[in-house]
Amino acid sequence: MTRRRLLALLAAALLLGACSDSPSVLDAKGDEARHLAGTWWLMFGLAAAVYVVVGGFIVVAIIRRRDAGQAGSSAAGDSRFLWLGGIVMPVVVLAVLAVVTINSTRNLRTAAGDELKLEVVGKRWWWEVRYPDDQVVTANEIHVPVGRPVDIVLTSDNVVHSFWVPQLAGKVDMIPGQTNHLRFTAEKPGTYLGECAEFCGIQHARMRFLVIAEEPSAFDRWLGRRRQVRPTPTSEQEAQGQRVFMREACAGCHTIRGTPARGQVGPDLTDFGQRRFIGAVTEPNTEGHRAAWISNSQTMKPGNLMPPIALEPEELDAVVAYLGSLE
Ligand code: CUA
């Protein structure tokens, strides 16, 4: 490879890195994330100091180029240097890091007692979200109140996933047959991007979600609306969409509360119309994307469990309208 091509590749990699929409762990928006960011900076500082000191010794060694005759006369100094630099210093540095890490972990595990309980299940490239105290089930978009700790029970019904909202908390694995807990408190209203942090198959990169932190009153309104069931279509087109949905395979895989649709394979669609994205933050929830997804979601997210659904154009429009009305 020529030097120019190599430079071009490096520049492209840097640019792509800069364009990434992944949030930074150092842009903490909650106490838990701030703990972790502090630990990160401490590790970075210590590693940088060790790097500079070791680099300095190498430079000194090169400059001094001591000859063999002098080596014997400073053997005692060399051995003291080896003990200090090779054993004492690493033990001190690692001990400091161990104490800080254990302390951070303990702080992150402490329960406050008045947490909002949530359950999130890792699915094959999407996230089922339950509010068990309110019998509300949704997917991929997790609404939480600002200022109140959230306790999320995490598990998976397939392979291992990892739940990660970099600005709010650390990663916690979702393991089939086991439950793990994650706690965080969002400090400010906002939308925080989360992603799967454990390789889980070909759509691992499109297994994302949102944490939408709202003022407590707005959150209560949101949850209150989710508790009600309003499946009745308000137009003839939506009614036709509902009929088609129940007739086709859709109802066998998805649940829409208040209707015969009781499927458990795909996401619960009871409040689908108010979600911002489809396909676990794959595309914005627009009519065009909904239509494309229903026709053949495999072109948008290859390997996902939903088969193509062949519908007449009019029926497709009707289902798109019906799904958009569900909120
Ligand atoms: Cu789920 Cu990676």
Coordinates of C-alpha atoms and ligand atoms in Angstrom, one line a residue:
M1 CA 0.0 0.0 0.0
T2 CA 1.4 3.4 -0.9
R3 CA 2.0 5.9 1.8
R4 CA -0.7 8.3 0.3
R5 CA -3.4 5.5 0.4
L6 CA -2.4 4.7 4.0
L7 CA -2.8 8.3 5.0
A8 CA -6.1 8.6 3.2
L9 CA -7.4 5.5 5.1
L10 CA -6.2 6.9 8.4
A11 CA -7.9 10.2 7.7
A12 CA -11.1 8.4 6.8
A13 CA -11.0 6.3 10.0
L14 CA -10.5 9.5 12.1
L15 CA -13.3 11.3 10.3
L16 CA -15.7 8.3 10.8
G17 CA -14.7 8.2 14.4
A18 CA -15.5 11.9 14.8
C19 CA -18.9 11.5 13.0
S20 CA -20.0 8.6 15.3
D21 CA -23.3 9.4 17.0
S22 CA -22.5 7.2 19.9
P23 CA -22.6 9.2 23.2
S24 CA -19.5 9.5 25.3
V25 CA -19.1 7.9 28.7
L26 CA -17.3 11.0 29.7
D27 CA -20.4 13.1 29.0
A28 CA -22.1 11.8 32.2
K29 CA -25.7 12.8 32.9
G30 CA -26.1 11.0 36.2
D31 CA -24.2 10.1 39.4
E32 CA -23.6 6.5 38.4
A33 CA -22.1 7.5 35.1
R34 CA -20.1 10.2 36.8
H35 CA -18.5 7.6 39.2
L36 CA -17.5 5.6 36.2
A37 CA -16.1 8.7 34.3
G38 CA -14.1 9.6 37.4
T39 CA -12.6 6.1 37.5
W40 CA -11.9 6.3 33.8
W41 CA -10.0 9.6 34.3
L42 CA -8.0 8.2 37.2
M43 CA -7.0 5.2 35.1
F44 CA -6.1 7.4 32.2
G45 CA -4.0 9.7 34.5
L46 CA -2.1 6.8 36.1
A47 CA -1.6 5.0 32.8
A48 CA -0.3 8.3 31.2
A49 CA 2.1 8.9 34.2
V50 CA 3.5 5.3 33.9
Y51 CA 3.9 5.8 30.1
V52 CA 5.8 9.1 30.6
V53 CA 8.0 7.7 33.3
V54 CA 8.9 4.5 31.5
G55 CA 9.4 6.4 28.2
G56 CA 11.7 8.8 30.1
F57 CA 13.8 5.9 31.4
I58 CA 14.1 4.5 27.9
V59 CA 15.4 7.9 26.7
V60 CA 17.8 8.2 29.6
A61 CA 19.1 4.6 28.9
I62 CA 19.7 5.4 25.3
I63 CA 21.5 8.6 26.1
R64 CA 23.7 7.2 28.8
R65 CA 24.8 4.1 26.8
R66 CA 26.9 3.0 29.8
D67 CA 29.7 0.7 28.9
A68 CA 30.3 -2.7 30.4
G69 CA 33.0 -1.5 32.8
Q70 CA 30.6 0.8 34.6
A71 CA 27.8 -1.7 34.9
G72 CA 29.4 -3.7 37.7
S73 CA 30.0 -0.7 39.9
S74 CA 26.2 0.2 40.0
A75 CA 24.8 -3.3 40.5
A76 CA 23.4 -2.3 43.9
G77 CA 21.6 0.7 42.4
D78 CA 20.2 -1.4 39.6
S79 CA 18.7 -4.0 42.0
R80 CA 17.1 -1.2 44.1
F81 CA 15.7 0.3 40.9
L82 CA 14.3 -3.1 39.9
W83 CA 12.6 -3.6 43.2
L84 CA 11.1 -0.1 43.3
G85 CA 10.2 0.2 39.6
G86 CA 9.3 -3.5 38.9
I87 CA 7.4 -4.4 42.1
V88 CA 6.7 -1.6 44.6
M89 CA 5.3 0.9 42.0
P90 CA 3.0 -1.5 40.1
V91 CA 1.7 -2.8 43.4
V92 CA 0.9 0.7 44.6
V93 CA -0.7 1.7 41.3
L94 CA -2.8 -1.5 41.1
A95 CA -3.8 -1.3 44.8
V96 CA -5.1 2.3 44.3
L97 CA -7.1 1.2 41.2
A98 CA -8.5 -1.8 43.0
V99 CA -9.7 0.2 46.0
V100 CA -11.3 2.9 43.8
T101 CA -13.0 0.2 41.5
I102 CA -14.3 -1.8 44.5
N103 CA -15.6 1.4 46.1
S104 CA -17.3 2.5 42.8
T105 CA -18.9 -0.9 42.3
R106 CA -20.3 -0.9 45.9
N107 CA -21.7 2.6 45.4
L108 CA -23.4 1.5 42.1
R109 CA -25.0 -1.5 43.7
T110 CA -26.5 0.3 46.7
A111 CA -30.3 0.4 46.5
A112 CA -32.1 3.6 47.5
G113 CA -35.4 1.9 48.3
D114 CA -37.8 4.0 46.3
E115 CA -36.7 3.0 42.8
L116 CA -39.0 2.7 39.9
K117 CA -39.0 -1.0 39.0
L118 CA -38.4 -1.9 35.4
E119 CA -37.8 -5.1 33.5
V120 CA -35.9 -5.2 30.2
V121 CA -35.5 -8.5 28.2
G122 CA -32.9 -8.7 25.5
K123 CA -34.6 -10.1 22.4
R124 CA -33.2 -11.1 19.0
W125 CA -32.1 -7.5 18.3
W126 CA -34.6 -5.5 20.2
W127 CA -35.6 -4.8 23.8
E128 CA -38.8 -5.7 25.6
V129 CA -39.5 -3.1 28.3
R130 CA -42.0 -3.8 31.2
Y131 CA -43.3 -1.7 34.0
P132 CA -44.4 -4.6 36.2
D133 CA -46.3 -2.4 38.8
D134 CA -48.4 -1.0 36.1
Q135 CA -48.8 -4.0 33.7
V136 CA -47.4 -1.8 30.9
V137 CA -45.3 -3.4 28.2
T138 CA -43.5 -1.5 25.4
A139 CA -40.3 -1.8 23.4
N140 CA -37.0 -0.1 22.6
E141 CA -37.9 3.3 24.2
I142 CA -37.7 3.4 28.0
H143 CA -39.4 6.4 29.6
V144 CA -38.1 7.2 33.1
P145 CA -38.8 10.1 35.5
V146 CA -36.0 12.6 36.1
G147 CA -34.6 12.6 39.7
R148 CA -36.0 9.2 40.7
P149 CA -33.7 6.1 40.8
V150 CA -34.6 3.4 38.4
D151 CA -33.9 -0.3 39.1
I152 CA -33.9 -2.4 36.0
V153 CA -34.0 -6.2 36.1
L154 CA -32.1 -7.4 33.1
T155 CA -32.4 -10.8 31.4
S156 CA -32.4 -12.3 27.9
D157 CA -34.5 -15.0 26.2
N158 CA -31.8 -15.9 23.6
V159 CA -28.1 -15.2 23.7
V160 CA -26.1 -12.8 25.9
H161 CA -26.7 -9.1 25.3
S162 CA -25.4 -6.2 27.3
F163 CA -27.4 -3.2 28.3
W164 CA -25.5 0.1 28.1
V165 CA -26.6 3.7 28.2
P166 CA -23.1 5.4 28.3
Q167 CA -24.3 8.7 29.7
L168 CA -26.3 7.2 32.5
A169 CA -24.6 4.0 33.7
G170 CA -22.2 1.2 33.0
K171 CA -22.7 -1.9 31.0
V172 CA -24.6 -4.9 32.5
D173 CA -24.8 -8.2 30.8
M174 CA -28.2 -9.8 30.0
I175 CA -27.8 -13.5 30.4
P176 CA -30.5 -16.2 29.6
G177 CA -31.7 -17.8 32.8
Q178 CA -30.2 -15.2 35.1
T179 CA -31.3 -11.8 36.3
N180 CA -28.9 -8.9 36.7
H181 CA -29.7 -5.4 38.1
L182 CA -28.8 -2.0 36.9
R183 CA -29.6 1.2 38.7
F184 CA -29.3 4.8 37.6
T185 CA -30.9 8.2 38.1
A186 CA -31.3 10.6 35.2
E187 CA -30.6 14.1 36.4
K188 CA -32.0 16.1 33.5
P189 CA -34.7 15.6 30.9
G190 CA -33.4 14.4 27.7
T191 CA -33.1 11.5 25.3
Y192 CA -30.1 9.2 25.9
L193 CA -29.0 6.6 23.3
G194 CA -28.4 3.1 24.5
E195 CA -26.9 0.2 22.7
C196 CA -26.1 -3.5 23.0
A197 CA -22.5 -3.9 24.2
E198 CA -22.0 -7.6 23.7
F199 CA -21.8 -9.1 20.2
C200 CA -25.0 -11.1 19.8
G201 CA -25.4 -11.8 16.0
I202 CA -25.4 -10.1 12.7
Q203 CA -27.7 -7.2 13.8
H204 CA -25.8 -6.5 17.0
A205 CA -25.0 -3.0 15.7
R206 CA -28.7 -2.2 15.1
M207 CA -29.7 -3.3 18.6
R208 CA -30.2 0.1 20.1
F209 CA -32.7 1.9 22.3
L210 CA -33.6 5.2 23.8
V211 CA -33.9 6.2 27.4
I212 CA -36.3 9.2 27.5
A213 CA -36.0 11.0 30.8
E214 CA -39.0 13.3 31.5
E215 CA -40.2 15.5 34.4
P216 CA -42.1 13.3 36.9
S217 CA -45.5 14.9 35.8
A218 CA -44.8 14.2 32.1
F219 CA -43.7 10.7 32.9
D220 CA -46.9 10.0 35.0
R221 CA -49.0 11.2 32.1
W222 CA -47.1 8.9 29.7
L223 CA -47.5 5.9 32.0
G224 CA -51.1 6.7 32.6
R225 CA -51.8 6.7 28.9
R226 CA -50.0 3.3 28.5
R227 CA -52.3 1.8 31.2
Q228 CA -55.4 2.6 29.2
V229 CA -56.3 0.5 26.2
R230 CA -57.6 2.4 23.2
P231 CA -57.5 0.1 20.3
T232 CA -60.6 1.4 18.6
P233 CA -59.7 2.7 15.1
T234 CA -61.0 6.2 14.4
S235 CA -61.3 6.1 10.6
E236 CA -62.4 3.6 8.0
Q237 CA -58.8 3.2 6.8
E238 CA -57.5 2.4 10.3
A239 CA -60.3 -0.1 10.8
Q240 CA -59.3 -1.8 7.6
G241 CA -55.7 -1.8 8.8
Q242 CA -56.8 -3.5 12.0
R243 CA -58.7 -6.1 10.1
V244 CA -55.8 -6.9 7.8
F245 CA -53.4 -7.0 10.8
M246 CA -55.6 -9.6 12.5
R247 CA -56.0 -11.6 9.3
E248 CA -52.3 -11.8 8.4
A249 CA -49.4 -13.3 10.3
C250 CA -49.0 -10.0 12.2
A251 CA -51.3 -10.9 15.0
G252 CA -49.6 -14.3 15.6
C253 CA -46.3 -12.5 16.5
H254 CA -47.3 -9.2 18.0
T255 CA -49.6 -8.2 20.9
I256 CA -51.9 -5.2 20.7
R257 CA -53.7 -5.0 24.0
G258 CA -57.5 -4.9 23.7
T259 CA -57.5 -6.9 20.4
P260 CA -57.2 -10.6 19.5
A261 CA -53.5 -10.0 18.7
R262 CA -51.6 -11.8 21.4
G263 CA -48.3 -12.9 19.8
Q264 CA -45.2 -13.0 21.9
V265 CA -42.5 -13.2 19.2
G266 CA -42.2 -9.6 18.2
P267 CA -42.5 -6.3 20.1
D268 CA -45.8 -5.4 21.8
L269 CA -47.3 -2.8 19.5
T270 CA -50.0 -1.4 21.8
D271 CA -48.3 2.0 21.9
F272 CA -46.4 1.7 18.7
G273 CA -47.6 5.0 17.1
Q274 CA -45.9 7.2 19.7
R275 CA -42.5 5.5 19.3
R276 CA -39.9 7.6 17.6
F277 CA -38.1 4.8 15.8
I278 CA -38.8 1.3 14.3
G279 CA -36.6 -1.7 14.4
A280 CA -34.7 -0.8 17.7
V281 CA -33.6 2.6 16.5
T282 CA -33.0 1.4 12.9
E283 CA -35.1 4.1 11.1
P284 CA -37.5 6.9 12.2
N285 CA -41.1 5.9 12.7
T286 CA -42.5 7.4 9.5
E287 CA -45.2 6.1 7.2
G288 CA -42.6 5.3 4.5
H289 CA -40.4 3.4 6.9
R290 CA -43.3 1.5 8.4
A291 CA -44.5 0.5 4.9
A292 CA -41.0 -0.6 3.9
W293 CA -40.6 -2.6 7.1
I294 CA -43.9 -4.4 6.7
S295 CA -43.3 -5.2 3.1
N296 CA -39.8 -6.7 3.7
S297 CA -38.0 -5.8 6.9
Q298 CA -35.1 -8.0 5.8
T299 CA -33.9 -5.3 3.5
M300 CA -33.7 -2.9 6.4
K301 CA -32.4 -5.3 9.1
P302 CA -31.3 -8.6 7.6
G303 CA -31.7 -11.6 9.8
N304 CA -34.5 -10.2 12.1
L305 CA -37.3 -12.6 12.9
M306 CA -40.0 -10.9 10.9
P307 CA -40.9 -12.4 7.5
P308 CA -41.9 -10.3 4.5
I309 CA -45.7 -9.6 4.4
A310 CA -47.2 -9.4 0.9
L311 CA -50.1 -7.0 0.9
E312 CA -52.1 -5.1 -1.7
P313 CA -51.0 -1.4 -1.8
E314 CA -54.3 -0.2 -0.3
E315 CA -54.1 -2.8 2.5
L316 CA -50.5 -1.9 3.2
D317 CA -51.4 1.8 3.5
A318 CA -54.3 0.8 5.9
V319 CA -52.0 -1.2 8.2
V320 CA -49.4 1.7 8.2
A321 CA -52.2 4.1 9.2
Y322 CA -53.5 1.7 11.9
L323 CA -50.1 1.2 13.5
G324 CA -49.5 4.9 13.4
S325 CA -52.7 5.4 15.4
L326 CA -51.7 3.1 18.2
E327 CA -50.8 5.3 21.1
Ligands
CUA1 CU1 -27.6 -7.7 21.5 CU2 -25.4 -7.2 20.8

